[in-house]
Coordinates of C-alpha atoms in Angstrom, one line a residue:
V1 CA -26.7 -22.9 -6.7
D2 CA -28.8 -20.8 -9.0
F3 CA -26.4 -19.0 -11.3
E4 CA -27.3 -17.1 -14.5
R5 CA -30.5 -19.1 -15.0
G6 CA -31.7 -19.2 -18.6
T7 CA -28.4 -18.3 -20.1
E8 CA -25.6 -20.3 -21.6
L9 CA -23.6 -19.7 -18.4
A10 CA -26.3 -21.3 -16.2
V11 CA -25.2 -23.5 -13.3
E12 CA -28.1 -24.9 -11.2
G13 CA -28.7 -27.6 -8.6
P14 CA -27.8 -28.8 -5.1
R15 CA -24.3 -29.0 -3.7
D16 CA -23.0 -31.8 -1.5
L17 CA -21.2 -29.6 1.0
A18 CA -24.2 -27.3 1.7
L19 CA -22.3 -25.4 4.3
C20 CA -25.1 -22.9 5.0
P21 CA -28.9 -23.0 4.5
A22 CA -29.0 -20.7 1.5
T23 CA -29.0 -20.8 -2.3
A24 CA -26.0 -19.1 -3.9
T25 CA -27.7 -16.9 -6.5
G26 CA -26.1 -14.7 -9.1
T27 CA -25.0 -12.7 -10.7
L28 CA -25.9 -9.3 -9.3
Y29 CA -24.0 -7.0 -11.6
P30 CA -24.1 -7.2 -15.4
G31 CA -21.3 -8.1 -17.9
F32 CA -19.8 -11.3 -16.3
C33 CA -17.9 -13.6 -18.7
Y34 CA -15.6 -16.4 -17.8
G35 CA -11.9 -15.5 -18.3
S36 CA -12.7 -11.8 -18.6
D37 CA -12.6 -8.7 -16.4
A38 CA -15.7 -7.2 -18.2
G39 CA -18.0 -7.9 -15.3
T40 CA -15.8 -6.4 -12.6
H41 CA -17.3 -3.9 -10.2
A42 CA -16.4 -2.1 -7.0
A43 CA -19.3 -3.5 -4.9
L44 CA -20.4 -1.4 -1.9
L45 CA -21.0 -3.5 1.2
H46 CA -22.6 -2.8 4.5
A47 CA -20.3 -4.9 6.6
K48 CA -19.9 -5.6 10.3
T49 CA -16.9 -3.3 10.3
G50 CA -18.5 -0.5 8.3
N51 CA -19.1 0.4 4.7
V52 CA -16.4 -0.8 2.2
H53 CA -15.9 -1.2 -1.5
V54 CA -14.6 -4.7 -2.5
Y55 CA -13.8 -6.4 -5.7
Y56 CA -16.7 -8.2 -7.4
N57 CA -16.6 -10.3 -10.6
G58 CA -19.5 -12.8 -11.1
G59 CA -20.1 -13.5 -7.5
C60 CA -23.3 -14.5 -5.8
W61 CA -25.7 -13.4 -3.0
F62 CA -27.1 -15.8 -0.5
D63 CA -30.8 -16.4 -0.6
F64 CA -32.1 -17.9 2.7
S65 CA -35.8 -17.6 1.7
T66 CA -36.2 -21.3 0.7
N67 CA -34.3 -22.7 3.7
R68 CA -35.7 -20.8 6.7
N69 CA -36.5 -24.0 8.6
S70 CA -32.9 -25.2 8.5
P71 CA -31.4 -25.8 12.0
L72 CA -28.0 -24.6 10.8
V73 CA -26.8 -21.5 12.6
Y74 CA -25.7 -18.6 10.4
T75 CA -24.9 -14.9 10.6
V76 CA -24.6 -12.3 7.8
A77 CA -21.3 -10.4 8.0
G78 CA -21.9 -8.1 5.0
T79 CA -24.6 -7.2 2.5
Y80 CA -24.7 -5.6 -1.0
A81 CA -25.7 -2.0 -0.2
E82 CA -26.7 -1.2 -3.8
K83 CA -28.7 -4.5 -4.2
D84 CA -31.4 -4.3 -1.5
N85 CA -28.9 -5.4 1.2
R86 CA -28.8 -9.0 -0.1
P87 CA -26.3 -11.1 1.9
A88 CA -22.8 -11.0 0.5
I89 CA -20.7 -12.6 3.2
V90 CA -22.1 -15.4 5.5
F91 CA -20.7 -17.2 8.6
G92 CA -22.1 -20.6 9.2
T93 CA -21.3 -24.0 10.8
K94 CA -21.0 -27.3 9.0
P95 CA -24.1 -29.5 9.4
D96 CA -22.2 -32.3 11.1
D97 CA -19.9 -30.2 13.3
Q98 CA -21.2 -27.2 15.1
Q99 CA -17.7 -26.3 16.3
T100 CA -16.4 -25.7 12.8
L101 CA -17.0 -22.2 11.4
V102 CA -17.0 -21.6 7.7
V103 CA -17.1 -18.3 5.7
L104 CA -18.8 -18.0 2.3
S105 CA -18.4 -14.9 0.3
G106 CA -19.6 -13.6 -3.0
V107 CA -16.9 -11.0 -3.2
H108 CA -13.1 -11.1 -3.2
I109 CA -12.0 -9.4 0.0
E110 CA -8.5 -10.9 -0.3
Y111 CA -7.8 -9.2 -3.7
D112 CA -5.3 -6.4 -3.9
P113 CA -7.1 -3.9 -6.2
I114 CA -4.0 -2.6 -7.8
K115 CA -3.2 -6.1 -9.2
V116 CA -6.7 -7.0 -10.3
A117 CA -8.8 -3.9 -11.1
P118 CA -8.6 -3.2 -14.9
R119 CA -10.6 0.1 -15.1
R120 CA -10.2 3.4 -13.3
S121 CA -14.0 3.4 -12.4
V122 CA -13.4 0.2 -10.4
L123 CA -9.8 0.9 -9.2
V124 CA -10.4 4.3 -7.5
P125 CA -13.2 3.2 -5.1
L126 CA -11.3 0.0 -4.2
K127 CA -8.1 2.0 -3.5
D128 CA -10.0 4.4 -1.4
S129 CA -11.4 1.5 0.7
A130 CA -8.1 -0.2 1.1
T131 CA -8.0 0.4 4.9
E132 CA -11.6 -0.6 5.4
R133 CA -11.1 -3.8 3.3
L134 CA -8.2 -4.9 5.5
E135 CA -10.3 -4.2 8.6
L136 CA -13.1 -6.5 7.2
W137 CA -10.5 -9.1 6.3
N138 CA -9.0 -9.0 9.8
Y139 CA -12.5 -9.3 11.3
I140 CA -13.3 -12.4 9.2
L141 CA -9.9 -14.1 10.0
S142 CA -10.4 -13.3 13.7
S143 CA -13.9 -14.8 13.6
L144 CA -12.3 -18.0 12.3
G145 CA -10.2 -18.1 15.5
L146 CA -7.0 -16.9 14.0
D147 CA -4.7 -14.5 15.8
V148 CA -4.5 -11.4 13.6
A149 CA -2.4 -8.4 14.2
H150 CA -4.8 -5.5 13.7
K151 CA -2.0 -3.0 13.3
S152 CA 1.1 -4.0 11.2
D153 CA 4.4 -3.6 12.9
P154 CA 7.0 -1.8 10.7
I155 CA 9.1 -4.2 8.6
P156 CA 12.7 -4.0 9.9
S157 CA 15.6 -3.3 7.6
P158 CA 18.4 -5.7 6.9
T159 CA 21.2 -5.4 9.4
P160 CA 25.0 -5.7 8.8
L161 CA 26.6 -9.1 8.3
H162 CA 29.1 -10.2 10.8
M163 CA 31.6 -13.1 10.1
F164 CA 32.8 -15.3 12.9
F165 CA 35.7 -17.8 13.1
S166 CA 36.4 -20.5 15.6
N167 CA 40.0 -19.4 15.9
E168 CA 42.4 -16.6 14.8
P169 CA 44.4 -18.7 12.3
A170 CA 41.1 -19.5 10.4
K171 CA 40.4 -15.8 10.2
V172 CA 43.9 -15.0 8.9
S173 CA 43.6 -17.8 6.3
F174 CA 40.3 -16.4 5.0
I175 CA 41.7 -12.9 4.7
Q176 CA 44.7 -14.2 2.8
S177 CA 42.4 -16.1 0.4
L178 CA 40.1 -13.0 0.1
N179 CA 43.0 -10.8 -1.0
H180 CA 43.3 -12.9 -4.2
H181 CA 39.7 -12.0 -5.2
A182 CA 38.9 -8.6 -3.6
V183 CA 40.3 -5.1 -4.2
D184 CA 40.9 -3.1 -1.1
G185 CA 38.6 -5.5 0.8
V186 CA 35.7 -5.1 -1.7
L187 CA 34.5 -8.2 -3.6
K188 CA 32.7 -7.3 -6.8
C189 CA 29.9 -9.9 -7.3
E190 CA 27.2 -10.5 -9.8
Q191 CA 24.4 -8.5 -8.2
L192 CA 26.2 -6.5 -5.5
A193 CA 29.6 -5.5 -4.0
V194 CA 30.6 -7.0 -0.7
S195 CA 33.0 -5.0 1.5
F196 CA 34.9 -7.0 4.1
G197 CA 36.5 -5.2 7.0
D198 CA 37.5 -5.4 10.6
E199 CA 34.9 -4.9 13.3
S200 CA 36.6 -1.7 14.5
L201 CA 36.6 0.0 11.1
A202 CA 33.7 2.0 9.8
P203 CA 31.8 0.0 7.0
K204 CA 32.7 1.2 3.5
C205 CA 29.2 0.7 2.3
D206 CA 25.7 -0.4 3.3
T207 CA 23.4 0.2 0.4
D208 CA 21.1 -1.8 -1.8
D209 CA 24.0 -2.7 -4.2
C210 CA 26.9 -2.8 -1.7
I211 CA 26.8 -4.5 1.7
S212 CA 29.5 -4.8 4.4
V213 CA 30.7 -7.9 6.2
R214 CA 32.4 -7.2 9.5
L215 CA 35.1 -9.7 10.5
S216 CA 34.0 -10.0 14.2
D217 CA 35.4 -11.0 17.5
Q218 CA 33.3 -13.5 19.5
A219 CA 33.6 -11.4 22.6
R220 CA 32.1 -8.3 20.8
I221 CA 28.5 -9.2 20.0
D222 CA 25.2 -7.4 20.3
P223 CA 23.4 -8.7 23.4
S224 CA 20.0 -8.2 21.6
W225 CA 20.9 -10.9 19.0
T226 CA 18.8 -14.1 19.1
F227 CA 22.0 -16.2 18.5
S228 CA 25.2 -16.4 20.5
P229 CA 28.3 -17.2 18.4
H230 CA 30.3 -17.8 21.7
E231 CA 27.8 -20.4 22.9
Y232 CA 27.6 -22.0 19.5
F233 CA 31.4 -22.5 19.2
A234 CA 31.6 -23.9 22.7
L235 CA 28.9 -26.5 21.8
L236 CA 30.6 -27.1 18.4
K237 CA 33.8 -28.0 20.3
E238 CA 31.8 -30.2 22.6
N239 CA 30.5 -32.1 19.6
G240 CA 34.0 -32.7 18.3
C241 CA 33.7 -30.3 15.3
L242 CA 36.7 -28.1 15.8
K243 CA 39.3 -30.8 15.0
G244 CA 39.9 -33.2 12.1
F245 CA 40.4 -32.8 8.4
D246 CA 37.9 -30.1 7.7
H247 CA 36.3 -27.0 9.3
I248 CA 32.7 -27.6 8.3
G249 CA 30.5 -25.4 10.4
S250 CA 33.3 -23.5 12.1
Q251 CA 33.0 -20.3 10.1
F252 CA 29.8 -18.4 9.5
L253 CA 28.2 -15.1 8.7
Y254 CA 25.4 -13.8 10.9
A255 CA 22.8 -11.1 10.5
E256 CA 19.9 -10.5 12.9
Y257 CA 17.8 -9.4 9.8
I258 CA 18.5 -10.4 6.2
N259 CA 16.3 -10.6 3.2
S260 CA 17.2 -14.3 2.5
T261 CA 20.3 -16.4 3.3
Q262 CA 19.7 -18.4 0.2
T263 CA 19.1 -15.6 -2.3
I264 CA 22.2 -13.6 -1.4
L265 CA 24.3 -16.6 -2.4
T266 CA 22.4 -18.0 -5.4
Q267 CA 22.4 -14.5 -7.0
N268 CA 26.0 -13.9 -6.2
P269 CA 28.0 -17.1 -7.0
R270 CA 31.3 -15.2 -6.7
L271 CA 30.5 -14.5 -3.1
A272 CA 29.5 -18.1 -2.5
S273 CA 32.7 -19.5 -4.1
T274 CA 34.9 -17.2 -2.1
L275 CA 33.5 -18.3 1.3
P276 CA 35.2 -21.2 3.0
N277 CA 34.0 -24.7 2.4
G278 CA 31.4 -25.7 5.0
S279 CA 30.8 -22.1 6.1
F280 CA 27.2 -20.8 6.3
I281 CA 25.0 -17.7 6.5
L282 CA 22.7 -17.7 9.5
A283 CA 19.8 -15.3 10.1
G284 CA 18.0 -14.3 13.3
D285 CA 15.1 -13.5 11.0
Q286 CA 14.5 -13.4 7.3
L287 CA 12.5 -10.7 5.6
A288 CA 12.0 -12.5 2.3
G289 CA 12.9 -16.2 3.0
K290 CA 13.1 -18.6 0.0
G291 CA 11.3 -21.9 0.0
R292 CA 11.3 -24.7 -2.6
G293 CA 9.9 -23.8 -6.0
Q294 CA 8.2 -20.5 -5.9
N295 CA 7.3 -20.8 -2.2
T296 CA 8.1 -18.2 0.4
W297 CA 9.7 -19.4 3.7
L298 CA 7.8 -17.9 6.6
S299 CA 10.3 -16.8 9.1
S300 CA 10.4 -16.0 12.8
K301 CA 13.0 -15.4 15.5
G302 CA 12.3 -18.9 16.7
C303 CA 13.4 -20.6 13.5
L304 CA 16.9 -22.0 12.9
Q305 CA 17.5 -20.9 9.3
F306 CA 20.8 -20.9 7.5
T307 CA 22.4 -21.6 4.1
M308 CA 25.6 -23.7 4.0
V309 CA 28.3 -23.4 1.3
L310 CA 29.7 -26.8 0.3
H311 CA 32.4 -27.4 -2.3
H312 CA 31.6 -30.9 -3.4
H313 CA 34.2 -32.7 -5.5
Q314 CA 32.5 -36.1 -5.9
T315 CA 30.7 -37.3 -9.0
S316 CA 27.5 -35.6 -10.0
S317 CA 25.6 -38.9 -9.2
S318 CA 26.0 -38.2 -5.5
L319 CA 24.5 -34.7 -5.7
A320 CA 20.9 -35.8 -5.1
L321 CA 22.0 -37.6 -1.9
I322 CA 23.2 -34.4 -0.3
Q323 CA 19.7 -33.2 0.6
Y324 CA 18.9 -36.6 2.1
L325 CA 22.2 -36.3 4.1
V326 CA 21.2 -32.9 5.5
G327 CA 17.7 -34.1 6.5
L328 CA 19.2 -37.2 8.2
S329 CA 21.8 -35.1 10.0
M330 CA 19.1 -32.9 11.6
V331 CA 16.9 -35.9 12.6
E332 CA 19.9 -37.7 14.1
A333 CA 21.0 -34.5 15.9
I334 CA 17.7 -34.5 17.7
L335 CA 17.0 -38.2 18.2
N336 CA 20.5 -39.0 19.4
E337 CA 20.4 -36.4 22.2
P338 CA 19.8 -38.5 25.3
G339 CA 16.1 -38.6 26.2
Y340 CA 14.8 -36.9 23.0
S341 CA 12.7 -38.3 20.2
M342 CA 11.5 -36.2 17.6
G343 CA 11.8 -28.0 8.1
G344 CA 12.6 -27.8 5.0
I345 CA 15.6 -28.2 2.8
L346 CA 16.5 -26.2 -0.3
V347 CA 19.6 -27.1 -2.4
N348 CA 21.0 -25.1 -5.3
S349 CA 23.9 -26.6 -7.3
Q350 CA 26.3 -25.3 -9.9
V351 CA 29.4 -26.5 -11.6
F352 CA 32.5 -24.9 -10.1
Q353 CA 36.1 -25.5 -11.1
D354 CA 36.7 -29.3 -10.7
G355 CA 33.5 -30.0 -8.7
F356 CA 30.2 -28.5 -7.6
L357 CA 29.3 -25.5 -5.5
L358 CA 26.3 -26.4 -3.4
L359 CA 24.2 -23.9 -1.5
I360 CA 22.1 -25.8 1.1
G361 CA 19.3 -23.9 2.8
F362 CA 17.7 -25.4 5.9
G363 CA 15.1 -24.2 8.3
T364 CA 13.4 -25.7 11.2
S365 CA 11.1 -24.3 13.9
V366 CA 12.9 -24.4 17.3
Y367 CA 10.6 -22.2 19.5
D368 CA 8.0 -19.4 19.4
T369 CA 6.5 -20.0 15.9
P370 CA 2.7 -19.3 16.1
W371 CA 1.8 -20.8 12.7
T372 CA 3.3 -24.3 13.2
R373 CA 4.5 -26.7 15.8
S374 CA 8.0 -26.0 17.1
L375 CA 10.5 -28.4 18.5
N376 CA 10.2 -27.1 22.0
E377 CA 6.4 -27.5 22.0
L378 CA 7.0 -31.2 21.3
V379 CA 9.5 -31.3 24.2
Q380 CA 6.9 -29.7 26.5
L381 CA 4.2 -32.1 25.4
Y382 CA 6.6 -35.1 25.9
N383 CA 7.6 -33.9 29.4
S384 CA 3.9 -33.5 30.3
A385 CA 3.0 -37.0 29.0
H386 CA 6.0 -38.9 30.5
G387 CA 6.8 -36.9 33.6
T388 CA 10.3 -36.1 32.3
T389 CA 12.2 -32.8 32.6
L390 CA 14.0 -32.6 29.2
S391 CA 15.4 -29.1 28.7
P392 CA 14.3 -26.9 25.8
W393 CA 16.4 -26.6 22.7
T394 CA 18.4 -23.5 21.7
K395 CA 19.3 -22.7 18.2
E396 CA 23.0 -22.8 19.2
R397 CA 22.7 -26.3 20.6
L398 CA 20.7 -27.7 17.6
L399 CA 23.0 -26.1 15.0
A400 CA 26.1 -27.5 16.8
R401 CA 24.7 -31.0 17.0
F402 CA 23.6 -30.8 13.4
Y403 CA 27.1 -30.0 12.2
G404 CA 28.5 -32.7 14.4
K405 CA 26.3 -35.2 12.5
F406 CA 26.7 -33.7 9.1
R407 CA 30.5 -33.8 9.3
E408 CA 30.3 -37.5 10.2
Y409 CA 27.8 -38.4 7.5
Y410 CA 29.5 -36.2 4.8
R411 CA 32.9 -37.8 5.5
Q412 CA 31.2 -41.2 5.1
L413 CA 29.6 -40.2 1.9
T414 CA 32.9 -39.1 0.4
T415 CA 34.8 -42.1 1.5
V416 CA 32.7 -45.3 1.7
G417 CA 29.3 -44.1 0.5
F418 CA 25.9 -43.0 1.6
P419 CA 24.6 -44.2 5.0
F420 CA 21.6 -46.1 3.6
D421 CA 20.9 -48.1 6.7
D422 CA 20.6 -45.0 8.9
Y423 CA 18.6 -43.1 6.3
H424 CA 16.0 -45.9 5.8
K425 CA 15.7 -46.3 9.6
R426 CA 14.4 -42.8 9.9
W427 CA 12.6 -42.7 6.5
L428 CA 8.8 -42.4 6.4
H429 CA 8.2 -44.0 3.0
T430 CA 9.5 -47.6 2.9
G431 CA 6.6 -49.9 2.0
K432 CA 4.2 -47.1 1.3
I433 CA 1.7 -47.6 -1.5
V434 CA 1.6 -44.6 -3.8
F435 CA -0.1 -43.7 -7.1
V436 CA 2.4 -42.6 -9.8
E437 CA 0.5 -40.1 -11.9
S438 CA 2.7 -40.2 -14.9
E439 CA 2.5 -44.0 -15.2
Q440 CA -1.2 -44.2 -14.1
M441 CA -0.3 -47.0 -11.7
K442 CA 0.0 -47.9 -8.1
A443 CA 3.5 -48.7 -6.7
R444 CA 5.3 -49.7 -3.5
I445 CA 8.2 -47.6 -2.4
E446 CA 11.3 -49.7 -1.7
G447 CA 14.0 -47.1 -1.0
I448 CA 16.5 -44.9 -2.7
D449 CA 19.3 -46.0 -5.0
P450 CA 23.0 -44.9 -4.9
N451 CA 22.2 -41.9 -7.2
G452 CA 19.4 -40.7 -5.0
F453 CA 16.6 -41.9 -7.2
L454 CA 13.4 -43.3 -5.6
I455 CA 13.0 -47.0 -6.1
A456 CA 9.4 -48.1 -6.7
R457 CA 7.9 -51.4 -7.8
P458 CA 4.6 -51.8 -9.6
H459 CA 2.1 -52.9 -7.0
S460 CA 0.0 -56.0 -7.9
E461 CA -2.7 -55.1 -10.5
G462 CA -2.1 -51.3 -10.0
L463 CA -2.1 -50.4 -13.7
L464 CA -4.9 -47.9 -14.5
G465 CA -6.5 -48.6 -11.1
L466 CA -6.3 -47.7 -7.5
L467 CA -6.1 -50.9 -5.4
D468 CA -6.6 -51.5 -1.7
S469 CA -3.4 -50.6 0.1
A470 CA -3.4 -54.1 1.8
S471 CA -3.1 -55.9 -1.5
K472 CA 0.1 -57.9 -2.1
P473 CA 3.1 -56.5 -4.1
S474 CA 4.1 -58.4 -7.1
S475 CA 7.8 -59.5 -6.8
S476 CA 7.8 -60.4 -10.5
Q477 CA 7.4 -56.8 -11.5
Q478 CA 10.7 -55.0 -12.3
P479 CA 11.3 -51.9 -10.1
F480 CA 11.6 -48.5 -11.7
L481 CA 13.3 -45.3 -10.7
L482 CA 11.9 -41.8 -10.1
Q483 CA 14.2 -38.8 -10.4
P484 CA 13.7 -36.6 -7.2
D485 CA 14.1 -33.2 -9.0
G486 CA 11.6 -34.2 -11.7
N487 CA 8.8 -35.4 -9.4
S488 CA 7.1 -34.2 -6.3
F489 CA 5.7 -36.4 -3.6
D490 CA 2.4 -35.4 -2.0
M491 CA 2.5 -37.3 1.3
M492 CA -1.0 -36.4 2.2
K493 CA -2.4 -38.0 -0.9
N494 CA 0.2 -40.7 -1.4
L495 CA 0.6 -39.2 -4.9
I496 CA 3.8 -38.9 -7.0
K497 CA 3.5 -36.5 -9.9
R498 CA 5.8 -34.7 -12.4
K499 CA 6.8 -31.2 -11.5

């Protein structure tokens, strides 16, 4: 690096990674200052895809003159047109791995100019080059081996919600309950109005602030849907979920496209509290799926993604255990299917009447998800490795088995307690050595307590030091508890830190 030599901003010297045989030299345009937009420019590049203006603020150019004898292979994908065509974007391979391609750039191709350009003189050329910038961005991503759609498909609009019931008495019971809260079939909620009506009637509204829910017949469904209510209810019955003391999983709302199954309920508690206990909203595809924290849930038609409404009347101490119960139910739904061995969970809770209203969002990849492994890919790999012929999963089958397990475990939770033995049998963390950032110490994970807290015990001489993971735990040290909603667990780093 040779940055701003001779100034107070100077940064010079070798870099350990050295991903390409060049010196990153800068800056090229005047005015750069850390934490400021004073040095921003719309830099004109001669790129592989054509001429394009891109966002520049204190970036470098790549000087290969001192490293011409390097065996490292590199190509220049873009040059600064106004600066003697000095290299701006470089493709190269790591010194120890000729199969790994890296991209180094002195400009920000990924920046949306409307969000980052402070001055009109910079914003206008960047906006004018918006299409060319995306073409360059696609070229770079494609060169990295990623599958990029060069022409965006139109984003579909949300489709109407349909509500299904396992039997006619359940439908009649819901309508009778709804009449206590709705006026002429319209339920006024916090963020929108929801119009409930029979499938044969024209919807009363379908706008941004008023949506319709059609009380549907299983026999009258759209054949283009990626989920079959009829098949789901048949499998639910097969798993013993249409009898007993509750109807968890036996009533649900479905939309082929919806913004978010979680958001529609969290933003409209009145709708959530009106829906039957154990009912859920299921999406064929989500347009703005909600993940944990501020994360976005990437959706596809191959994902099983739903949000369950649960009216929980136990003590608040058992709330943290619900998310564990959901995860365990899905794992057991898969592992207990004969011959099989193999998401994400988001829980929102609020006090409601004499208990808690829980909105439990769950998503897992069943098939056809290009950015991650799916359940059926694992089935295919297992069949190839073991010479078996296990059939692929469907969303209907997985959801029915999930509710079969969840009903069983939730009943156990509310009567005799949490199934700790089953949970620890499937858990990944028992005995793991982690570093607890807030305490600056190493600890061994021992399990979870009846309130859902993580049980950890100081590990040997772990205070203020990272020890070898093979060192012995100290049984004399008292265990301590970590609250799950106050800490995050980075499994890749074995690190627990405060949120």
